[in-house]
mmCIF file of C-alpha atoms and ligand atoms in Angstrom:
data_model
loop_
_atom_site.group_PDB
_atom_site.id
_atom_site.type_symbol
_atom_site.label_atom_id
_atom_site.label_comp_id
_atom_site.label_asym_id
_atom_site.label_seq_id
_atom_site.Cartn_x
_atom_site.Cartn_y
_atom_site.Cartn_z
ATOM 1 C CA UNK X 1 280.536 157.132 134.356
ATOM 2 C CA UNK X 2 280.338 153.479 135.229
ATOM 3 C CA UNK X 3 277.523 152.737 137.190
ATOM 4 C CA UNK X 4 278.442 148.818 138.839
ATOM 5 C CA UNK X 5 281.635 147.012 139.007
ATOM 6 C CA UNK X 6 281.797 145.268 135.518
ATOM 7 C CA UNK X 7 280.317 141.675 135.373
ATOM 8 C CA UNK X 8 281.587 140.446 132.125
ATOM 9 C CA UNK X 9 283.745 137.713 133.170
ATOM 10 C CA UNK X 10 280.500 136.135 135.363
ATOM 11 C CA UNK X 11 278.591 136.671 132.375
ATOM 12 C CA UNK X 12 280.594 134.791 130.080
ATOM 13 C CA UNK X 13 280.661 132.113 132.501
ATOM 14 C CA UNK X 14 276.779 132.261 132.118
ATOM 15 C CA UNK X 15 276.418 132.607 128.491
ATOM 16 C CA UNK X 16 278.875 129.220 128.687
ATOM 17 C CA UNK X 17 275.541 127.496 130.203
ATOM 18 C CA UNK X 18 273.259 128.466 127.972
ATOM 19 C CA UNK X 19 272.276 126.110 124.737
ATOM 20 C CA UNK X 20 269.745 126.835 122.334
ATOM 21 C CA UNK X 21 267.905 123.727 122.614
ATOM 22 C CA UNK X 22 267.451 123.424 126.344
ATOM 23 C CA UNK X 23 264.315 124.414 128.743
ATOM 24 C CA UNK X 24 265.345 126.440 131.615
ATOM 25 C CA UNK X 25 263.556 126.945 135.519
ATOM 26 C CA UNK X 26 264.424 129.799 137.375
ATOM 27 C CA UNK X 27 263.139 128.254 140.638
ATOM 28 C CA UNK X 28 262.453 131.011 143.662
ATOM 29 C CA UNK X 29 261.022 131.470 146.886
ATOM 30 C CA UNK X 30 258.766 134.249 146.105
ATOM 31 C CA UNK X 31 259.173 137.391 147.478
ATOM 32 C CA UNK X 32 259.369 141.181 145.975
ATOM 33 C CA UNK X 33 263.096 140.747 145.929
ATOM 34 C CA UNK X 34 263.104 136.927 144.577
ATOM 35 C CA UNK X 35 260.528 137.888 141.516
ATOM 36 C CA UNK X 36 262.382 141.049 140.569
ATOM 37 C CA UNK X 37 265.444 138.576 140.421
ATOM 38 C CA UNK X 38 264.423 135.949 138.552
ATOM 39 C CA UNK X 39 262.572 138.466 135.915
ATOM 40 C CA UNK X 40 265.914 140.063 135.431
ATOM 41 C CA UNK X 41 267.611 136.539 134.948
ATOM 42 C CA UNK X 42 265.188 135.699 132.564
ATOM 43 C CA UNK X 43 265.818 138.532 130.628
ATOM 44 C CA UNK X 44 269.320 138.125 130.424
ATOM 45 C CA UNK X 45 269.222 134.270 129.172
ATOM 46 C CA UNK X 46 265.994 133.517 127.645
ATOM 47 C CA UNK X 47 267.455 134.928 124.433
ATOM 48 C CA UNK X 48 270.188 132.086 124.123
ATOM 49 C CA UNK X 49 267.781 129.409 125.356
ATOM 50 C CA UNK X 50 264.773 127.241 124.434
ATOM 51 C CA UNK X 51 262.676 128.508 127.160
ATOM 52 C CA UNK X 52 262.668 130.250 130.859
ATOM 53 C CA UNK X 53 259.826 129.511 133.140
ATOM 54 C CA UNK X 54 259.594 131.154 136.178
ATOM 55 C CA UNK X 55 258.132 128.760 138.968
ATOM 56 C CA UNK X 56 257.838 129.572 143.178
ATOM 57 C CA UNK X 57 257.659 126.931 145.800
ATOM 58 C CA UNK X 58 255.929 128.824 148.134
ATOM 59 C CA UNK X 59 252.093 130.520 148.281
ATOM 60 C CA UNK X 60 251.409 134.185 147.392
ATOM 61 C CA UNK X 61 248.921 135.925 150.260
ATOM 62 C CA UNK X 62 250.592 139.108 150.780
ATOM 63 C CA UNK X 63 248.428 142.228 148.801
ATOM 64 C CA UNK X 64 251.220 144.107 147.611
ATOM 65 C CA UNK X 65 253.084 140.746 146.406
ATOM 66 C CA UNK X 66 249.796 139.719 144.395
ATOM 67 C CA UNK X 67 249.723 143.661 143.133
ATOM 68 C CA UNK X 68 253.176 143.221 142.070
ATOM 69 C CA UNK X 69 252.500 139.882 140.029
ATOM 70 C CA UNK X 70 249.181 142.073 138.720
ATOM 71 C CA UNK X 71 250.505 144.689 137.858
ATOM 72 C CA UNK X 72 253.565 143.594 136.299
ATOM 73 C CA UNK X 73 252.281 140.882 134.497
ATOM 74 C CA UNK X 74 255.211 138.844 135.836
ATOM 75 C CA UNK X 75 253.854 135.172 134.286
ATOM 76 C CA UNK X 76 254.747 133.394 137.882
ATOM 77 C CA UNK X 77 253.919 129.973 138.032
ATOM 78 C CA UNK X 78 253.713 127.678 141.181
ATOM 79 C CA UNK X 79 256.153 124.864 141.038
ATOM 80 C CA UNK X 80 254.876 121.120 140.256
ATOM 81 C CA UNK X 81 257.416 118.183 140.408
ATOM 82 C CA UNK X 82 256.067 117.314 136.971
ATOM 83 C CA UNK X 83 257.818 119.689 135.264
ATOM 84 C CA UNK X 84 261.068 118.169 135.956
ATOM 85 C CA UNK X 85 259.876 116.137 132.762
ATOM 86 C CA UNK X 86 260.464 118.991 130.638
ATOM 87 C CA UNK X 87 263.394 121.303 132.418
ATOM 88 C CA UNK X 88 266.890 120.564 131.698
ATOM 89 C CA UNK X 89 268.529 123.168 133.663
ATOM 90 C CA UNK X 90 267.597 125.013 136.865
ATOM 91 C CA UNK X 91 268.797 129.001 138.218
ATOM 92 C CA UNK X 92 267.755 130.106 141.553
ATOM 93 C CA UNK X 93 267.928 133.402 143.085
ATOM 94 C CA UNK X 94 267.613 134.628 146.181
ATOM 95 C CA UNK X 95 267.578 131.619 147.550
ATOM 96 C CA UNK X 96 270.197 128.141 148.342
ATOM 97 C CA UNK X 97 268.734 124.331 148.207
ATOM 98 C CA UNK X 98 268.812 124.382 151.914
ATOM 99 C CA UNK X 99 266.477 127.284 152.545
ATOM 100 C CA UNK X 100 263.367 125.252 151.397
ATOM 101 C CA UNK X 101 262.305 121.381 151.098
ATOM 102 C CA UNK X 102 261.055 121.433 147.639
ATOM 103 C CA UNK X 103 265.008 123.065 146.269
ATOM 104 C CA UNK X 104 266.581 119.791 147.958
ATOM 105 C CA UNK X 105 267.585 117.685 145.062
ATOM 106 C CA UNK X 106 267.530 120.242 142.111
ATOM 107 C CA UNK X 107 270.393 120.422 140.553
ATOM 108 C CA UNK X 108 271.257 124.454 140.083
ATOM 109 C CA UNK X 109 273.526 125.598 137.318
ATOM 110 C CA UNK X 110 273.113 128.976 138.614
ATOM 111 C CA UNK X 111 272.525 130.559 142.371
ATOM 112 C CA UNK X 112 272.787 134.395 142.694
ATOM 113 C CA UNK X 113 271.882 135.388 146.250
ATOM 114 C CA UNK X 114 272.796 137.658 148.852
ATOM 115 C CA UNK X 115 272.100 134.992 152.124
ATOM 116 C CA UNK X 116 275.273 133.334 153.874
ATOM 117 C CA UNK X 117 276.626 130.676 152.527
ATOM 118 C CA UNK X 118 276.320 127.310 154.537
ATOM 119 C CA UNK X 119 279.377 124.970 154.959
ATOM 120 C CA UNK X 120 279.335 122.585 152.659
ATOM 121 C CA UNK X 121 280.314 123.508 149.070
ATOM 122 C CA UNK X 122 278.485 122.586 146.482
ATOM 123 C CA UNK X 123 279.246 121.770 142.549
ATOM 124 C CA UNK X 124 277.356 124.732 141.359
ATOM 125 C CA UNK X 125 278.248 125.652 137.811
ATOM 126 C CA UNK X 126 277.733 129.330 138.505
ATOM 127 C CA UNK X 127 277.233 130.818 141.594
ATOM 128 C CA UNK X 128 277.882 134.292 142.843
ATOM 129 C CA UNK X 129 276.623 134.962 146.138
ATOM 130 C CA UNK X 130 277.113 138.193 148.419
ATOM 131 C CA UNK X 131 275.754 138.312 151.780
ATOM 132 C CA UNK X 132 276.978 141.860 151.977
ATOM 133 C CA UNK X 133 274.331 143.481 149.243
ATOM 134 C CA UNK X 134 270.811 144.531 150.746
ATOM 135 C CA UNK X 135 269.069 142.695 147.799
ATOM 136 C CA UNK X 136 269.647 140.715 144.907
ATOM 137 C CA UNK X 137 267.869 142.696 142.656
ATOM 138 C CA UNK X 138 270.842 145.081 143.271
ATOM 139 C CA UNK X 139 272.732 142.249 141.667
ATOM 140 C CA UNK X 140 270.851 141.669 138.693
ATOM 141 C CA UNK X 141 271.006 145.338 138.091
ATOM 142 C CA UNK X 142 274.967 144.837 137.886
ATOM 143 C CA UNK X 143 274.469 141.773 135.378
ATOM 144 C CA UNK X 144 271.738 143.582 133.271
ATOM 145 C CA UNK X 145 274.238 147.282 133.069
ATOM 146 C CA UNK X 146 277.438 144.566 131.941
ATOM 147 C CA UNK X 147 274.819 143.005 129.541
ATOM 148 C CA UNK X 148 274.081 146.609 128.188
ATOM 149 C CA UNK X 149 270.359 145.529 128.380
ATOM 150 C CA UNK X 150 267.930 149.075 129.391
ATOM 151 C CA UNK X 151 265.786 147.060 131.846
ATOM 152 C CA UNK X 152 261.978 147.706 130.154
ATOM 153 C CA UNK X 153 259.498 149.355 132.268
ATOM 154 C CA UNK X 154 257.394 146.544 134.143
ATOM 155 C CA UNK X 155 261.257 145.155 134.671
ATOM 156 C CA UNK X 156 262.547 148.071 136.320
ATOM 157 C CA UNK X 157 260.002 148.754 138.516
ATOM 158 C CA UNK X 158 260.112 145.314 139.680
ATOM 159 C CA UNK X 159 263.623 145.488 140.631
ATOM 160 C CA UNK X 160 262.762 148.709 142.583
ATOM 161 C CA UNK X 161 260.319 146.861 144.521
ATOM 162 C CA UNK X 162 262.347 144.489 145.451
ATOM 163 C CA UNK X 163 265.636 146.441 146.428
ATOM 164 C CA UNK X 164 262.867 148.667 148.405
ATOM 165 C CA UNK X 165 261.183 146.146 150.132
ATOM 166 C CA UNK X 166 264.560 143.883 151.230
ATOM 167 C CA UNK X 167 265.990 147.250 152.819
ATOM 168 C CA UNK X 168 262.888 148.272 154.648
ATOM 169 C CA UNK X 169 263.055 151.300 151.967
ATOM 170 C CA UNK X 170 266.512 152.194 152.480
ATOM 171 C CA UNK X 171 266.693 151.695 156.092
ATOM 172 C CA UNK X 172 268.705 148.260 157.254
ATOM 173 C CA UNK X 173 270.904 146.386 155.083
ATOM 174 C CA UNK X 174 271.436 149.083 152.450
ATOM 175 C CA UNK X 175 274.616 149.616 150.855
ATOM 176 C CA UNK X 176 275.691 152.556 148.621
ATOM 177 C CA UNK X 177 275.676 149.901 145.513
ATOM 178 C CA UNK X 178 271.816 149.506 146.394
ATOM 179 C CA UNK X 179 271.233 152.982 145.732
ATOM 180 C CA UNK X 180 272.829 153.591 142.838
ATOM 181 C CA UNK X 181 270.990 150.881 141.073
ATOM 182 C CA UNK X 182 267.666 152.263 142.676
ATOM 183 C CA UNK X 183 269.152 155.247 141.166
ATOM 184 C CA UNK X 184 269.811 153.824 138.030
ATOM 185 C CA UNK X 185 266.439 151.721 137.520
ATOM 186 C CA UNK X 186 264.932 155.422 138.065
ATOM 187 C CA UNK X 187 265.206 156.069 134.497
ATOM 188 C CA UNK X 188 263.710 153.179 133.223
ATOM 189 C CA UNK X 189 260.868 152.441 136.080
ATOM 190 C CA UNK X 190 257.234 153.761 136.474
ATOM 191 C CA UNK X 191 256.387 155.907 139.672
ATOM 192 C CA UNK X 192 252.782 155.584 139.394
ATOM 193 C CA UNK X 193 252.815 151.639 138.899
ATOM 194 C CA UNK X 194 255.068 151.744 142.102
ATOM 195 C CA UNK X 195 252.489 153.870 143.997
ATOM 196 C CA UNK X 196 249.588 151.441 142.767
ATOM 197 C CA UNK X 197 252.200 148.275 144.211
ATOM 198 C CA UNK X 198 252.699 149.961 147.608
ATOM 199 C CA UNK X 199 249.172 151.123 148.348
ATOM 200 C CA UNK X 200 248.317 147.612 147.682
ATOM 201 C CA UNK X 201 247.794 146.668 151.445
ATOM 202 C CA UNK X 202 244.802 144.747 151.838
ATOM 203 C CA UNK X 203 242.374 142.264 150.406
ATOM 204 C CA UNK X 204 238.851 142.474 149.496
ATOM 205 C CA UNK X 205 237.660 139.759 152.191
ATOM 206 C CA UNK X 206 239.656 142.026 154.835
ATOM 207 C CA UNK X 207 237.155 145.033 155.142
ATOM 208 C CA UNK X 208 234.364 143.956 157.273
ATOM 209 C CA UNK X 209 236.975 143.479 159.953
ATOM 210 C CA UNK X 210 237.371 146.826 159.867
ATOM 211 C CA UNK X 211 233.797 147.761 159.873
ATOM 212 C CA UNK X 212 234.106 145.565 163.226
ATOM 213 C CA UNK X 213 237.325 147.284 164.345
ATOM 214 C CA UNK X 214 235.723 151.087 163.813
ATOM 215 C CA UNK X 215 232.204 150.095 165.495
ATOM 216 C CA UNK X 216 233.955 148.447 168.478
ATOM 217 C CA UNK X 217 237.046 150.832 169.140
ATOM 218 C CA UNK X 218 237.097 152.697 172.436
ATOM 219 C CA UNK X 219 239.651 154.609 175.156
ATOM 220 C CA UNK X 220 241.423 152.465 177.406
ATOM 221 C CA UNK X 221 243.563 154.123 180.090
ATOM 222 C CA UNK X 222 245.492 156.393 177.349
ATOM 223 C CA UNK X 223 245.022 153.877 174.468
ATOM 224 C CA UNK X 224 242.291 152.207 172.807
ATOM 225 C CA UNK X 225 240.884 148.960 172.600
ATOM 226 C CA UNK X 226 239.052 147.270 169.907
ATOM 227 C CA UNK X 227 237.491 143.720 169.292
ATOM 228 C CA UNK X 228 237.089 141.812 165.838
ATOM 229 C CA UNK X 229 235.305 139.072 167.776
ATOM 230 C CA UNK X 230 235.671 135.582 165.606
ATOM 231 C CA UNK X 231 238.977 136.024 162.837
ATOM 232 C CA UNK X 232 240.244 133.712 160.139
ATOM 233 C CA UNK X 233 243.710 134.359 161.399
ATOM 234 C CA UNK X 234 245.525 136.143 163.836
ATOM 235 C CA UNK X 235 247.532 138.294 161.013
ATOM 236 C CA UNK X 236 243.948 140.136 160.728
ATOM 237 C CA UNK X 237 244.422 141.531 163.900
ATOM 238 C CA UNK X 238 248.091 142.216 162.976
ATOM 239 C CA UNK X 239 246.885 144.191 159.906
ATOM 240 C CA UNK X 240 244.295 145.959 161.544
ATOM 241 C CA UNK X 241 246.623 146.567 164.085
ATOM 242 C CA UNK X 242 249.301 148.360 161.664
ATOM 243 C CA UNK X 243 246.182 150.712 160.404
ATOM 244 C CA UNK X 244 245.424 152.493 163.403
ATOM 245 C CA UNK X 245 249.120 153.073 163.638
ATOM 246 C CA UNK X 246 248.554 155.613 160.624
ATOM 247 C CA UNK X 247 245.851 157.681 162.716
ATOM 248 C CA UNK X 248 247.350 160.736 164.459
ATOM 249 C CA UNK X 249 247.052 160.906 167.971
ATOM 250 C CA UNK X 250 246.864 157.463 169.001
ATOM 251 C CA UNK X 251 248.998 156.277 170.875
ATOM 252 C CA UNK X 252 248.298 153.066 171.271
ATOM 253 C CA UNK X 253 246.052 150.552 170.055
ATOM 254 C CA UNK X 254 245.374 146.864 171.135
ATOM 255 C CA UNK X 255 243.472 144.984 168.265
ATOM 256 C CA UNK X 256 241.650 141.677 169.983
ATOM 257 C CA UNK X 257 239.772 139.169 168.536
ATOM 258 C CA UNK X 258 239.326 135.044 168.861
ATOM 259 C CA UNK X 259 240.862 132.574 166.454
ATOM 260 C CA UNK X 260 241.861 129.008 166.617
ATOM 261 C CA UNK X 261 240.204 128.635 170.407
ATOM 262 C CA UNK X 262 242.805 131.439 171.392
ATOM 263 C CA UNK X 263 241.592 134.943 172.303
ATOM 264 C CA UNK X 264 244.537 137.070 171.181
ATOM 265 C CA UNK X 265 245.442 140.436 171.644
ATOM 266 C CA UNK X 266 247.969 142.210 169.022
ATOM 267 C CA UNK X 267 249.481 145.763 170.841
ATOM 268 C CA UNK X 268 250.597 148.840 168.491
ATOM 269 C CA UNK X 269 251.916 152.240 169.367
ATOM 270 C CA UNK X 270 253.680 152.858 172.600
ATOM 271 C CA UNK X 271 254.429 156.467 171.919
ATOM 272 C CA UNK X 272 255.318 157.836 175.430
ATOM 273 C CA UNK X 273 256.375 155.810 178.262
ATOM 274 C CA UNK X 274 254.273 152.833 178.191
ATOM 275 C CA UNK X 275 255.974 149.434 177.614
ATOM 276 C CA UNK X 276 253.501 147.320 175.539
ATOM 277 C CA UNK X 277 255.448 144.509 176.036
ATOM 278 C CA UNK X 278 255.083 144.464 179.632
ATOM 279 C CA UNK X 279 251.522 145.498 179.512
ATOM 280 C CA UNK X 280 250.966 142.326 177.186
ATOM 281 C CA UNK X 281 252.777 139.949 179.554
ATOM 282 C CA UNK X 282 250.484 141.714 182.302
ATOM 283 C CA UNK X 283 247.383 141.070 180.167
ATOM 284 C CA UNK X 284 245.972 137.440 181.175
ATOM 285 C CA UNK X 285 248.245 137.219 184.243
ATOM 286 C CA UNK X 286 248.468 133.421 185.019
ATOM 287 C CA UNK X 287 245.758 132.275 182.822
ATOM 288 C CA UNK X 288 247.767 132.861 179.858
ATOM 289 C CA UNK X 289 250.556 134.092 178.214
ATOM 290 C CA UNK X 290 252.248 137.818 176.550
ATOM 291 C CA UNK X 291 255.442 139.960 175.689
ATOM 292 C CA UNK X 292 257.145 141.731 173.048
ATOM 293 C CA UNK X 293 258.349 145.328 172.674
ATOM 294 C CA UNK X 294 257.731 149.125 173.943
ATOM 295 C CA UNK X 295 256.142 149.144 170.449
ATOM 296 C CA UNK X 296 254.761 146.090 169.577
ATOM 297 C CA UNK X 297 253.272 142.932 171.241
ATOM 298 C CA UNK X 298 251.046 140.421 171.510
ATOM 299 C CA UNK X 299 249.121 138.505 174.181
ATOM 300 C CA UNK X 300 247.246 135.073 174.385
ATOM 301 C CA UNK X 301 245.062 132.516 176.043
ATOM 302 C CA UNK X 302 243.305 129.457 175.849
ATOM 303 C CA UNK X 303 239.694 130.606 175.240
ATOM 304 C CA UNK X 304 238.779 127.295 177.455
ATOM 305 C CA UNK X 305 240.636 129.051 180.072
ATOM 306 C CA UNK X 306 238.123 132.064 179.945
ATOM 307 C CA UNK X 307 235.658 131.242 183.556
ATOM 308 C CA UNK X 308 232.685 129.693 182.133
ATOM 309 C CA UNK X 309 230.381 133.100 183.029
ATOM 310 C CA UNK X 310 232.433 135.366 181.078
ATOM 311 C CA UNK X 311 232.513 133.590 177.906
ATOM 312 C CA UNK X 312 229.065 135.402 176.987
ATOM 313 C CA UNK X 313 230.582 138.925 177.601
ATOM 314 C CA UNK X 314 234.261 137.697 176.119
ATOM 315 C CA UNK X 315 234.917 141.568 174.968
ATOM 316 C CA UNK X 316 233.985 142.993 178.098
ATOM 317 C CA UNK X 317 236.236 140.498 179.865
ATOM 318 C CA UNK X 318 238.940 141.141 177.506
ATOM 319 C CA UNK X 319 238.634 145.077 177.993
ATOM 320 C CA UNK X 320 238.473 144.948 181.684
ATOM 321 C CA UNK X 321 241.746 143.035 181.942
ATOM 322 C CA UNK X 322 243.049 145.950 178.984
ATOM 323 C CA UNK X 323 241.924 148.457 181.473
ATOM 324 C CA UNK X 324 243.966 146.882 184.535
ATOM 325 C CA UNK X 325 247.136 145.660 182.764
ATOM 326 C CA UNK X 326 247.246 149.473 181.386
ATOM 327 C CA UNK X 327 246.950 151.228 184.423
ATOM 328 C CA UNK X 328 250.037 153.535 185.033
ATOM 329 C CA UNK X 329 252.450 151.565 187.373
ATOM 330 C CA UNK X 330 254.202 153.619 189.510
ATOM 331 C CA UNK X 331 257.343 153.143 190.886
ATOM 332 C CA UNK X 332 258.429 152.692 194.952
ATOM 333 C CA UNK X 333 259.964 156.236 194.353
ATOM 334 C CA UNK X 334 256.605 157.531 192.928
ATOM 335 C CA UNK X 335 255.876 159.181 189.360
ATOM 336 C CA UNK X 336 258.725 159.035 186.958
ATOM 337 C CA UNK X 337 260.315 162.360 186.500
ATOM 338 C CA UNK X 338 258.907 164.605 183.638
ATOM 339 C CA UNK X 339 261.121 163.514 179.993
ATOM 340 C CA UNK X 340 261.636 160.243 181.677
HETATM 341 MN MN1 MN Z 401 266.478 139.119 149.019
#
């Protein structure tokens, strides 16, 4: 049975590109789906050319994107205008020149990607792009089955990644062709390198936050409330956050801490009837600002906004106003029927 739609014709029009004595860039911004991509592309031309480098505009902080580099020895390298000096020819996938300042001015034989396609046309020599497909590793699995190349093991479980992680594993933008090729790269990819990728979700440097977050974490109104005092960033609190979403029985959390003169508040959960979004926008009142939804959300203020005698006690400050904005409102009617 035949797998993909067949892909020859494109890939003659690729192989037409391709000259033994030139140096090739396959130029992405990296993500699971983009380095999945650009591996695949790699292994369908490097054959027929001088060399492939792989090279990403962007920085690499995500754990499960570094475990993925790791573990699949994909040899990734970040993207220097020097090396214009010794690249003839330039791919890019998942990705057009106007999604990032350093693609402006490259001049791409190839684009395979699956985001719309702006106005303009451009003089691409080969360009297939399908805004309909869930990920572009889907794609590459149709060029690699037309190519009759078995995608190798590291390959494959790359390409997985990457259709898993653009369609929130199977659950938005996923077509039937994504499937099948996650079906397909089944045979040739490695479960328990997968596992290792996806349980790759934080960093060394995170856990005495959450030696903070454990210590500090208490009941508020039905909730809880917890305080990382002084962060790096406000994505700490956002990963700490996520965590406690994992523990059974809460059923909310709100993850606060102080970074960049802000004291911030990130909001999990919302099992039940509370709105966390409205509980965030409750959350400094006047003196600062909140929202986002029944499940997630996020509050801020100035910390030079805190009244000078409760900057000592910040957490306590912080928690009282937790414990007021999360007080069960009730309505002029009274309680909201039972199931409401
Ligand atoms: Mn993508």
């Amino acid at each position: 049975m035949a797998y993909f739609r067949v892909m020859s014709a494109q890939l003659e029009q690729i192989y037409g590109l391709l000259d033994k004595n030139e140096d090739w860039c396959i130029l992405i911004n990296a993500d699971p789906d983009a380095i999945a991509s650009a591996m695949a592309l790699s292994r369908i031309i490097r054959s027929r050319v001088k060399s492939v480098t792989l090279a990403r505009v962007n920085d690499i902080a995500r754990p499960d994107n570094l475990a993925m580099l790791r573990y699949l020895r994909v040899p990734l390298v970040k993207w220097r205008p020097s090396m214009r000096k010794k690249v003839q020819r330039y791919a890019i996938v998942d990705s057009q020149s106007h999604h990032h300042p350093d693609f402006a001015g490259v001049d791409f034989s190839i684009v395979i990607d699956h985001h719309p396609l702006p106005e303009e046309l451009t003089n691409t020599a080969f360009q297939d792009i399908r805004p309909g497909i869930g990920a572009v590793s889907t794609m590459m699995c149709e060029y690699l089955y037309s190519a009759d190349i078995r995608p190798g093991r590291l390959l494959a479980t790359a390409l997985q990644y990457g259709i898993r992680t653009d369609t929130g594993t199977f659950g938005r933008n996923c077509t039937e062709v994504d499937l099948r090729a996650y079906h397909w790269l089944s045979r040739f990819g490695d479960p328990a390198l997968m596992t290792r990728i996806l349980r790759s979700e934080y960093l060394p440097e995170w856990l005495p936050y959450f030696t903070r977050a454990f210590d500090t974490l208490r009941p508020c109104g039905r909730g809880s409330f917890s305080w990382l005092g002084k962060v790096q960033s406000s994505d700490i609190l956002v990963v700490v956050a996520d965590f406690f979403l994992k523990v059974h029985g809460l059923r909310w959390v709100a993850v606060c801490g102080v970074s960049g003169g802000r004291v911030i508040a990130v909001f999990r959960g919302g099992f039940g009837n509370m709105d966390l979004g409205l509980v965030a926008s409750a959350l400094f009142g006047s003196l600062g600002g909140g929202g986002g939804h029944k499940n997630m959300a996020r509050a801020e203020m100035a910390l030079a906004d805190v009244p000078e005698e409760k900057r000592k006690g910040l957490e306590e400050f912080v928690f009282q106003k937790m414990l007021e904005a999360a007080k069960p409102k009730r309505g002029p009617k009274g309680p909201d029927p039972a199931g409401a």
